[in-house]
PDB file of C-alpha atoms and ligand atoms in Angstrom:
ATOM      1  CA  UNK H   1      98.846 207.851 188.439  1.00  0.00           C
ATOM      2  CA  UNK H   2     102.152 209.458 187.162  1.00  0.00           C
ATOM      3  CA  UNK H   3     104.580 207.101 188.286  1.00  0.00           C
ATOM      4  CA  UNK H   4     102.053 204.116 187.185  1.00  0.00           C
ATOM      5  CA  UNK H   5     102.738 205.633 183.471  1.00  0.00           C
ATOM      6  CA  UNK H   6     106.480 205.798 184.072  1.00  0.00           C
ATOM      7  CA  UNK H   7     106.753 202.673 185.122  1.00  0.00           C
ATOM      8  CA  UNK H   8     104.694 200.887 181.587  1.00  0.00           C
ATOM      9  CA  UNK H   9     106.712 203.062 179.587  1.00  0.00           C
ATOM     10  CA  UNK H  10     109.918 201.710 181.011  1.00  0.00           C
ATOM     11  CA  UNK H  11     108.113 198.041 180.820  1.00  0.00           C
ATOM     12  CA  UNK H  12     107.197 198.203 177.110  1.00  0.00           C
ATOM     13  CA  UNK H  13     110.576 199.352 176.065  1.00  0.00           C
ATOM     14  CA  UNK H  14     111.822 196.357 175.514  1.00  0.00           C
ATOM     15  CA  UNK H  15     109.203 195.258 173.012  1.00  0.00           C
ATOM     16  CA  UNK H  16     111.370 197.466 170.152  1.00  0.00           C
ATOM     17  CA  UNK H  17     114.381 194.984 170.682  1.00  0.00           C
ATOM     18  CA  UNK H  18     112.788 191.897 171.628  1.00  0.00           C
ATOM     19  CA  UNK H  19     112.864 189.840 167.929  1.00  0.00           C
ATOM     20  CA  UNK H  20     116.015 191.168 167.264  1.00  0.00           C
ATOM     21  CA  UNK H  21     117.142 189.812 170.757  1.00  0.00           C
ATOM     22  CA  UNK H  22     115.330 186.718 171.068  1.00  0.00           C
ATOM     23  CA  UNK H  23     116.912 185.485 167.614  1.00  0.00           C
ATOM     24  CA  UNK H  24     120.837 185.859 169.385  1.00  0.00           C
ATOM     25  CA  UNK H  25     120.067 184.327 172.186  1.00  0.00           C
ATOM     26  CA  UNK H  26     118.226 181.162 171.862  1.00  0.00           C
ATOM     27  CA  UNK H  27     120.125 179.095 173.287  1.00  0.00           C
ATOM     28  CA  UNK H  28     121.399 179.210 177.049  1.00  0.00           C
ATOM     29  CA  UNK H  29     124.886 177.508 176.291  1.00  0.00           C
ATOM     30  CA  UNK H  30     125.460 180.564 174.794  1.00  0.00           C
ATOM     31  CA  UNK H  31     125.781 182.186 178.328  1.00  0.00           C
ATOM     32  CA  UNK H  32     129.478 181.148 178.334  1.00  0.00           C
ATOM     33  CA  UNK H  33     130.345 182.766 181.445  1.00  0.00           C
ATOM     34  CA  UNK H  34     126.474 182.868 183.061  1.00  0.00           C
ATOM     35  CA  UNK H  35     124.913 179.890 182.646  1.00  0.00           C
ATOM     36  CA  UNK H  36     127.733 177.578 184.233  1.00  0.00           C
ATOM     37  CA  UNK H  37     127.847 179.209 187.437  1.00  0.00           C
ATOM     38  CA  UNK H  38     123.712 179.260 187.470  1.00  0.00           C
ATOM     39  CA  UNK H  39     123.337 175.471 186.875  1.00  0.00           C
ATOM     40  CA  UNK H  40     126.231 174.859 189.362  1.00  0.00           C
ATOM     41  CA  UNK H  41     124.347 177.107 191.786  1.00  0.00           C
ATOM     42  CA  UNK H  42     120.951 175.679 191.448  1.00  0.00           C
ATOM     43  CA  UNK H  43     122.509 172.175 191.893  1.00  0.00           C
ATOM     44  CA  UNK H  44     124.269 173.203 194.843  1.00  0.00           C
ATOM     45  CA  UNK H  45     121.227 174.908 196.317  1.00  0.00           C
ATOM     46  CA  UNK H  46     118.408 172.153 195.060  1.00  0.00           C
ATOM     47  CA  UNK H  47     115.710 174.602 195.161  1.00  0.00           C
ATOM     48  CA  UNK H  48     111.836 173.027 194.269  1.00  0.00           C
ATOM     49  CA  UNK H  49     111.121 176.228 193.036  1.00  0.00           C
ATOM     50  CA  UNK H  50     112.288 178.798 190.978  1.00  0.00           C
ATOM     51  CA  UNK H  51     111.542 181.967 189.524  1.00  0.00           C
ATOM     52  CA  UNK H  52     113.325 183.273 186.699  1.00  0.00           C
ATOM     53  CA  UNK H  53     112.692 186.864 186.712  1.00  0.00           C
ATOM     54  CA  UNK H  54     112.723 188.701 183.381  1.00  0.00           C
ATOM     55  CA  UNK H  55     112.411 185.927 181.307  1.00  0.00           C
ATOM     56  CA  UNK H  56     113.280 187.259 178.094  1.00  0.00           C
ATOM     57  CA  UNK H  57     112.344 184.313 175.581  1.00  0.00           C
ATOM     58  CA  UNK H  58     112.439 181.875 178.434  1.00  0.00           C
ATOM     59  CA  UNK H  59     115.713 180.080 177.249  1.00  0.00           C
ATOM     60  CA  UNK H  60     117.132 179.664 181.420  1.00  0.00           C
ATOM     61  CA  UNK H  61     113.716 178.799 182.051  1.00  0.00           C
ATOM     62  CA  UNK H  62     113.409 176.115 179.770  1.00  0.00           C
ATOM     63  CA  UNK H  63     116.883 174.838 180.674  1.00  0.00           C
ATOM     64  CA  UNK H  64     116.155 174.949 184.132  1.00  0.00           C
ATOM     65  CA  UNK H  65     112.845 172.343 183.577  1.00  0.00           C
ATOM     66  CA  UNK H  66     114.256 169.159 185.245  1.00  0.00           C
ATOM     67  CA  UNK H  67     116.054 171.175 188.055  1.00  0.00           C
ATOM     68  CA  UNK H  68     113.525 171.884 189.733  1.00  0.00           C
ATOM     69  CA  UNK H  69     109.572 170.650 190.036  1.00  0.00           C
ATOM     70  CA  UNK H  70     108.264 173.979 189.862  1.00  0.00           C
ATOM     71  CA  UNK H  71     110.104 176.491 187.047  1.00  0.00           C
ATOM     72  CA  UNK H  72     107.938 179.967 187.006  1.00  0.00           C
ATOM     73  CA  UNK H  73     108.916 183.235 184.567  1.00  0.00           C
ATOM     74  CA  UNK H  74     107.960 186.432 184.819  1.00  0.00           C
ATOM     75  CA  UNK H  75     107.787 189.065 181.897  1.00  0.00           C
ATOM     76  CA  UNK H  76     106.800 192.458 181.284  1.00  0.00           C
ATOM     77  CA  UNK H  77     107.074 192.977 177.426  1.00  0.00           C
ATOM     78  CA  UNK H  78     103.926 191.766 175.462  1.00  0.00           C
ATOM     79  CA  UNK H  79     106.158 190.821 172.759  1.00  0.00           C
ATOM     80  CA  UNK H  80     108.937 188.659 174.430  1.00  0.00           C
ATOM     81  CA  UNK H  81     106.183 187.120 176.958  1.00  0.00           C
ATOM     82  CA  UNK H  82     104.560 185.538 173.513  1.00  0.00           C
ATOM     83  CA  UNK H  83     108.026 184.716 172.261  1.00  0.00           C
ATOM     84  CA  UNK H  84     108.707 182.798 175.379  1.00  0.00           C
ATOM     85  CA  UNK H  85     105.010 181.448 175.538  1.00  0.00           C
ATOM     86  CA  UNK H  86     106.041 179.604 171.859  1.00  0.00           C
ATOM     87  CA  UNK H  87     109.604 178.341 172.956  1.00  0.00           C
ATOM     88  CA  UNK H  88     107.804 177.427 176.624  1.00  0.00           C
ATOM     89  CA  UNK H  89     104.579 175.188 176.315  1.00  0.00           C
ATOM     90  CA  UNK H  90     103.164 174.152 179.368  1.00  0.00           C
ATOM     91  CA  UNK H  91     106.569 173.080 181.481  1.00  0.00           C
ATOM     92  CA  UNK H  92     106.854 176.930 182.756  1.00  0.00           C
ATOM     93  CA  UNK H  93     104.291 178.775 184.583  1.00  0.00           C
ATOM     94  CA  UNK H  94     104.671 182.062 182.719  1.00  0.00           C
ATOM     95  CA  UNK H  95     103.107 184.964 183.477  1.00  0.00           C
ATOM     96  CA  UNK H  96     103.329 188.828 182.451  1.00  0.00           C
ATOM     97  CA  UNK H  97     104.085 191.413 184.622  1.00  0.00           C
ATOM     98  CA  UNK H  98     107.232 193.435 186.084  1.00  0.00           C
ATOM     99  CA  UNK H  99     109.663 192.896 189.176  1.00  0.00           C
ATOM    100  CA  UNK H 100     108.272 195.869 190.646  1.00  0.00           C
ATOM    101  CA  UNK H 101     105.108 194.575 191.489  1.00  0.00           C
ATOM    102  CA  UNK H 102     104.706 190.757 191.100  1.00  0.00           C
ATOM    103  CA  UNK H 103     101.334 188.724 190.470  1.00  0.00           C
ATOM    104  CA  UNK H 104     102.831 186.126 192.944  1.00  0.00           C
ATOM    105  CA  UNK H 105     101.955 185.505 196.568  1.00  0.00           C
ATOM    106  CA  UNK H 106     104.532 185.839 199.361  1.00  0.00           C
ATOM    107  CA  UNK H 107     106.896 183.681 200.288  1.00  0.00           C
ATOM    108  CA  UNK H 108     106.338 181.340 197.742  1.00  0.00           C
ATOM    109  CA  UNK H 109     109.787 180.615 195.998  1.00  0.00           C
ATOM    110  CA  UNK H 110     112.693 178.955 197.292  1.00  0.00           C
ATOM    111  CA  UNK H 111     114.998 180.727 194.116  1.00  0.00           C
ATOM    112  CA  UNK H 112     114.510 183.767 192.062  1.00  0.00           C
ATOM    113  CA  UNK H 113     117.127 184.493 189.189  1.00  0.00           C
ATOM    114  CA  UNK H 114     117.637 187.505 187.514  1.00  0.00           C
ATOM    115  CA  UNK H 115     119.741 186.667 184.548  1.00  0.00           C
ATOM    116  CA  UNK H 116     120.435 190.223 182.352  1.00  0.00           C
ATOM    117  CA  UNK H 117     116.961 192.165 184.054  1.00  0.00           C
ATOM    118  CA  UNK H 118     118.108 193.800 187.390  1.00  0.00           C
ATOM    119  CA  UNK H 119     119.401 196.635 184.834  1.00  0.00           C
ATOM    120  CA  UNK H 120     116.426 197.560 184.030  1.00  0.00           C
ATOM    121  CA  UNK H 121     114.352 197.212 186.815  1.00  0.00           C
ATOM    122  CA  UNK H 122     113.273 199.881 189.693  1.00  0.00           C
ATOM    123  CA  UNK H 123     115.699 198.615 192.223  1.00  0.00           C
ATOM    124  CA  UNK H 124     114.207 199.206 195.400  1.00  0.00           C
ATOM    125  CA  UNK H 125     110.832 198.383 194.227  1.00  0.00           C
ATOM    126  CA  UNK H 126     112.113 195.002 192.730  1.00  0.00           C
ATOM    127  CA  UNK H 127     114.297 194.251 195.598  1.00  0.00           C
ATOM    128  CA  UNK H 128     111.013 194.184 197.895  1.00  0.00           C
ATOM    129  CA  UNK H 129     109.285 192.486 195.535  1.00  0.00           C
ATOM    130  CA  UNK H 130     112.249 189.741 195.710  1.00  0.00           C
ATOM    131  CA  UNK H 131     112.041 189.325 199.381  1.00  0.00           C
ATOM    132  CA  UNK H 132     108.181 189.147 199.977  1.00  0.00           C
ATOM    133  CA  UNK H 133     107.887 186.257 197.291  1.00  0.00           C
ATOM    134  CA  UNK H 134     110.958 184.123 198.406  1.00  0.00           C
ATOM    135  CA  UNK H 135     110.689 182.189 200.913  1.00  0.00           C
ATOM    136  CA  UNK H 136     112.336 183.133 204.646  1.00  0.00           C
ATOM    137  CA  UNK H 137     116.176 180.713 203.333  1.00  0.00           C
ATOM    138  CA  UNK H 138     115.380 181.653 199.695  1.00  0.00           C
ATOM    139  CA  UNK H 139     118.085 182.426 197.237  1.00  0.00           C
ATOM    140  CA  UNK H 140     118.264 185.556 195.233  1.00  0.00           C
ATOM    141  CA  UNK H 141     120.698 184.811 192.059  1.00  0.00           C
ATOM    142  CA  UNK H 142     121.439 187.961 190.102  1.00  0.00           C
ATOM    143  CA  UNK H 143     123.591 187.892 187.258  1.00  0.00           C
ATOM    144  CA  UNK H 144     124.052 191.359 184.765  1.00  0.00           C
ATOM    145  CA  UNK H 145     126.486 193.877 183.536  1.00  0.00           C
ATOM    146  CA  UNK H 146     127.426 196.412 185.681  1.00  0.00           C
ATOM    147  CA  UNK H 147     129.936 199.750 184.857  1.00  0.00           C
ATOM    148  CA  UNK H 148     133.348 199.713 184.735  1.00  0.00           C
ATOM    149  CA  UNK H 149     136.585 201.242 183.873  1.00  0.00           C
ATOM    150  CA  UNK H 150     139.891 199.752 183.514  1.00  0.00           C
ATOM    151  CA  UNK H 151     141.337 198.013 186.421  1.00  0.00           C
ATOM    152  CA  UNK H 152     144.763 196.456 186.485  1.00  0.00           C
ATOM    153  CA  UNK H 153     143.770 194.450 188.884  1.00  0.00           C
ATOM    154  CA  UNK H 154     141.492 192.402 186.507  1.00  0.00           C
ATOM    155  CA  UNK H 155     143.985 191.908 183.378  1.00  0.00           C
ATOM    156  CA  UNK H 156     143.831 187.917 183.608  1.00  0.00           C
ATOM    157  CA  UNK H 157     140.081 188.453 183.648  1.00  0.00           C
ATOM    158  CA  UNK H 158     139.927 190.823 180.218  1.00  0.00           C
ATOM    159  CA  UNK H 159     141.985 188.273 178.802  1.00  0.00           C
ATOM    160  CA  UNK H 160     140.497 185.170 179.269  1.00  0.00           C
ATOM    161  CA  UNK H 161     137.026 187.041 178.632  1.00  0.00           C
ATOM    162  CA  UNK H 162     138.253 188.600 175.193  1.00  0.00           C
ATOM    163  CA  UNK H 163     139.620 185.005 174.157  1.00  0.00           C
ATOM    164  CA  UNK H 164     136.666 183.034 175.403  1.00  0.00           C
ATOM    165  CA  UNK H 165     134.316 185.318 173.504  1.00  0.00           C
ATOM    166  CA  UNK H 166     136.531 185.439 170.508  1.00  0.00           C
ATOM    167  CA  UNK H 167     136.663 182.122 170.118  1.00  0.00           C
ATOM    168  CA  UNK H 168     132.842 181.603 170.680  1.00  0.00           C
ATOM    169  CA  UNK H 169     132.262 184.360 167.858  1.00  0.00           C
ATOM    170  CA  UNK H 170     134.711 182.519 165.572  1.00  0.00           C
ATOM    171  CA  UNK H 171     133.153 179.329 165.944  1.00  0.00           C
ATOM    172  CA  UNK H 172     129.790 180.641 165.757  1.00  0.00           C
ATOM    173  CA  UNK H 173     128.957 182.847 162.607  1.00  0.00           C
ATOM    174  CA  UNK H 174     125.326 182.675 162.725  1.00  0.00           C
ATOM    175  CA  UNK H 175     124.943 184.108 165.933  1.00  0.00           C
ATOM    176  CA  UNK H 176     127.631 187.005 165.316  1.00  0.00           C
ATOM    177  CA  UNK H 177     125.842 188.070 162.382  1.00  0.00           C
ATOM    178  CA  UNK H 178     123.114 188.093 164.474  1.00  0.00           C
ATOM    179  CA  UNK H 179     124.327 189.814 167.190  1.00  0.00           C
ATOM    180  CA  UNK H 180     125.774 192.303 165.046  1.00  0.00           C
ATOM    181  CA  UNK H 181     121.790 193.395 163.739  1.00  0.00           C
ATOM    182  CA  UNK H 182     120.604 193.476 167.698  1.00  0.00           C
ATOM    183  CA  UNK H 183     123.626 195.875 168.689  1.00  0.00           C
ATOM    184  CA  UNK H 184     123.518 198.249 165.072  1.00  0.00           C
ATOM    185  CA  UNK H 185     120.097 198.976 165.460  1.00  0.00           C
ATOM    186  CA  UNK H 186     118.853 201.866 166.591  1.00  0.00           C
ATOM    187  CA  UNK H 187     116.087 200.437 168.880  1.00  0.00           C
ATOM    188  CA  UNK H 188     118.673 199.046 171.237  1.00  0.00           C
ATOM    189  CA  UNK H 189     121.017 202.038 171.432  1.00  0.00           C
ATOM    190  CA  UNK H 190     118.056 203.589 172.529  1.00  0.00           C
ATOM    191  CA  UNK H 191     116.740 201.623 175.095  1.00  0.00           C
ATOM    192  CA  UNK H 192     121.144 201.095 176.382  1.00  0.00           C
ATOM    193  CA  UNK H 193     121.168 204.849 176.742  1.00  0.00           C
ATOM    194  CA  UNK H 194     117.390 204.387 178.499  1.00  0.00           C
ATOM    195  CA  UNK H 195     118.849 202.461 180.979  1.00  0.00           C
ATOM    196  CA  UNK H 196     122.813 202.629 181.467  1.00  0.00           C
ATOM    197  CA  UNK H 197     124.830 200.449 183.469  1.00  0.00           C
ATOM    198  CA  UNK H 198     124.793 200.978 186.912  1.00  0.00           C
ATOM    199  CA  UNK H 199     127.350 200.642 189.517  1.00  0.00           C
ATOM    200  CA  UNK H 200     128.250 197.166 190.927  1.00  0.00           C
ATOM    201  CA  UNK H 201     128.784 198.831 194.539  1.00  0.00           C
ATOM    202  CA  UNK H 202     125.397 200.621 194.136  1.00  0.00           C
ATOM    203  CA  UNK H 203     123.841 196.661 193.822  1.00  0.00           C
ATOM    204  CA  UNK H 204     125.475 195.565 196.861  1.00  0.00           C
ATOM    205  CA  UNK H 205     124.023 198.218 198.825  1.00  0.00           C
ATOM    206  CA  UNK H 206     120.679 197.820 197.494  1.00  0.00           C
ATOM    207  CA  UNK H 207     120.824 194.381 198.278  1.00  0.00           C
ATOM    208  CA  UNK H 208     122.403 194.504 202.022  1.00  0.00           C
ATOM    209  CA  UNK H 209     119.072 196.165 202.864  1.00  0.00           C
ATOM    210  CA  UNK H 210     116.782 192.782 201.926  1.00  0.00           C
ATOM    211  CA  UNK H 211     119.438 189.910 201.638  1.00  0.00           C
ATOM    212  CA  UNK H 212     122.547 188.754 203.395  1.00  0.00           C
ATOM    213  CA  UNK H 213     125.295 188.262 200.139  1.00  0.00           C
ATOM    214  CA  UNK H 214     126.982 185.443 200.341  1.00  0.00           C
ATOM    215  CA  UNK H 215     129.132 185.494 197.084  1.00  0.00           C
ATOM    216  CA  UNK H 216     130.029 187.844 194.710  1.00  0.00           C
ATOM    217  CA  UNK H 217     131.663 186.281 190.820  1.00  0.00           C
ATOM    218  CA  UNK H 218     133.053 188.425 188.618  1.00  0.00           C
ATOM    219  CA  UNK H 219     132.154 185.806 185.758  1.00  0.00           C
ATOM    220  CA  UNK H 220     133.521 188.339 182.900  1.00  0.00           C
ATOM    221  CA  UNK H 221     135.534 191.172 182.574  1.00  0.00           C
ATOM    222  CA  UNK H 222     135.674 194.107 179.367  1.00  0.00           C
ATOM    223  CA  UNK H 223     136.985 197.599 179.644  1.00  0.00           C
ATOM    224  CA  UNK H 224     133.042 198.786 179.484  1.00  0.00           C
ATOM    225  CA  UNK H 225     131.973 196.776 182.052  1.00  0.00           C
ATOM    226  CA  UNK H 226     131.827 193.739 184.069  1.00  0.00           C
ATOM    227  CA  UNK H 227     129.101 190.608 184.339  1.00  0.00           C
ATOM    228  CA  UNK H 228     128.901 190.185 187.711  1.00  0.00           C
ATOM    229  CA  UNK H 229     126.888 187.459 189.638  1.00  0.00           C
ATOM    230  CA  UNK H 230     125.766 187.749 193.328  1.00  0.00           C
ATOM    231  CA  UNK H 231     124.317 184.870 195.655  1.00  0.00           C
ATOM    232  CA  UNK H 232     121.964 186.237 198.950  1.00  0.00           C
ATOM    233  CA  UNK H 233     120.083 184.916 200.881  1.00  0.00           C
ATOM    234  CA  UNK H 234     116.653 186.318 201.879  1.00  0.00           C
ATOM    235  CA  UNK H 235     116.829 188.329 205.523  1.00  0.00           C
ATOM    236  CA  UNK H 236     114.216 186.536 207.235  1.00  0.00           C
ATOM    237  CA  UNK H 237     110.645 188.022 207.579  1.00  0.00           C
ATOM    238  CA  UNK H 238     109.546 187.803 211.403  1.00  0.00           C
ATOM    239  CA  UNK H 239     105.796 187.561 212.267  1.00  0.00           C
TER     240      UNK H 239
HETATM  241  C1  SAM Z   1     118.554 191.598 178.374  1.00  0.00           C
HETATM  242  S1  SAM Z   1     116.958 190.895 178.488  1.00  0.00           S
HETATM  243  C2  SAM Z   1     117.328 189.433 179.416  1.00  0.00           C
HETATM  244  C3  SAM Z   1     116.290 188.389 179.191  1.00  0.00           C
HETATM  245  C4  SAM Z   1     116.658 187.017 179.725  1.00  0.00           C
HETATM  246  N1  SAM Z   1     116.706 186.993 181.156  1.00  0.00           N
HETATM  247  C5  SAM Z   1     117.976 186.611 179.131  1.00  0.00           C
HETATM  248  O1  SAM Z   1     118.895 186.298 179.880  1.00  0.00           O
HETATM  249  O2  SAM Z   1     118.070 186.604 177.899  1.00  0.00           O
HETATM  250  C6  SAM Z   1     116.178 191.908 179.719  1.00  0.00           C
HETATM  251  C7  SAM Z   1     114.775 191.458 180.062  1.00  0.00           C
HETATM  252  O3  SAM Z   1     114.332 192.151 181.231  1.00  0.00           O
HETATM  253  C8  SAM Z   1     112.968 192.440 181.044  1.00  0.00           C
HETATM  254  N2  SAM Z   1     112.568 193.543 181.936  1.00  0.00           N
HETATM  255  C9  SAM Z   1     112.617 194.860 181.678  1.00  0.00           C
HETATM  256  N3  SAM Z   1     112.089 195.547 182.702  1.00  0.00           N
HETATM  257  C10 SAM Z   1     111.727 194.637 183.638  1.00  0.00           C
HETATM  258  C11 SAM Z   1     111.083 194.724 184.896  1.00  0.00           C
HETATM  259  N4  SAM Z   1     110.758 195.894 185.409  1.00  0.00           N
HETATM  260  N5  SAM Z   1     110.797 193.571 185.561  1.00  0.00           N
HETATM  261  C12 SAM Z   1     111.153 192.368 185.033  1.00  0.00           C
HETATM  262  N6  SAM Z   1     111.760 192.235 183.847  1.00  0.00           N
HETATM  263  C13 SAM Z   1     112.050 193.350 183.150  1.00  0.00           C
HETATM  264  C14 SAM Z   1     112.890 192.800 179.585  1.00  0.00           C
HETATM  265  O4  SAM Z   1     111.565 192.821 179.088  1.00  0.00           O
HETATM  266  C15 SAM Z   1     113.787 191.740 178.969  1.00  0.00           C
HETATM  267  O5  SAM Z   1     113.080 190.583 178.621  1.00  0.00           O
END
């Protein structure tokens, strides 16, 4: 009974933020360093179907619809689940609920994504959750920010990272302003310091358990923290 209420409270948190955040980021082409290596990935994999896990407003699911047959989303905040219900229609199969304990059957999905949610998921809960509802090949794609300090080894990456964002900020004043209200408020300081960056080592460990990782991108690079993507397959389920 306790941990049930934990867990809603950590669902619903990101009902505060979720107008501010779904006005930034409408658009997936604003994933500058994300969304290329996704749509390269799902082309390279040619999944029939995919999960996108975490929705958000639905923007990688709707610009996944013609990659696959089958596009499916799955959100826990009331608030962002009817956001993405409006920008979705009927192309996505959306439904509400959290990683931790999915409203899907097993083994159904030949590609879950997690673009920005693995943060604030339960991670060994979710990570079960992943492999009984892929399929025995499938493909876990995870993509988020994980912590970091400075790391000489990485200057070419804070570089081209600063100047790619830069430039996208300077050539895009709408969403800066934008971006600017989501990060000043209050709400999402709150729910940042309710769920911190974790370590990216701490993912790869959590994931050797369930999946065999086949690639790791560091996609961007800032002195906070890196975006990191991973590729795994699903360990296979013997019966
Ligand atoms: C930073 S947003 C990312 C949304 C979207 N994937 C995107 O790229 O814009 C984080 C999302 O994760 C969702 N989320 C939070 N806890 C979750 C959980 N336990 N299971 C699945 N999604 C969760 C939030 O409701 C929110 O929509």
């Amino acid at each position: 009974m306790k941990k049930k209420a934990v867990l809603f409270s950590r669902m619903e948190s990101y009902d505060a933020v979720a107008r501010d955040y779904a006005a930034v980021f409408d658009d997936i082409e604003l994933r500058i360093f994300e969304w290329p290596w996704i749509r390269k990935l799902v082309a390279r994999f040619r999944p029939r179907s995919i999960l996108d896990l975490g929705c958000g407003n639905g923007y990688l699911s709707r610009a996944l619809g013609g990659m696959a047959p089958e596009i499916y989303a799955l959100e826990p905040s009331p608030v962002m689940c009817s956001i993405a219900r409006k920008n979705l229609g009927g192309a996505v199969i959306l439904r509400q609920g959290a990683a931790e304990s999915m409203p899907f059957g097993d083994r159904g999905f030949d590609m879950v994504i997690s673009l920005l949610s693995f943060r604030y998921m339960v991670w060994d809960r979710a990570l079960d959750e992943i492999h009984r509802v892929l399929k025995n090949d499938g493909v876990f794609i995870l993509v988020d920010l994980f912590a970091g300090s400075f790391n000489p080894r990485y200057l070419h990456k804070y570089a081209v990272s600063w100047a790619a964002a830069g430039i996208q900020y300077a050539g895009n004043r709408e969403y800066y302003k934008k971006l600017r209200i989501l990060t000043g408020s209050e709400n999402w300081r709150l729910m940042l310091r309710e769920h911190p960056k974790r370590a990216v080592e701490d993912a790869q460990k959590a994931l050797a358990e369930k999946f065999h990782i086949q690639g790791i991108k560091l996609l961007s690079a800032a002195l906070k923290g890196s975006m990191v993507g991973f590729i795994c397959r699903n360990k296979a389920v013997i019966n």
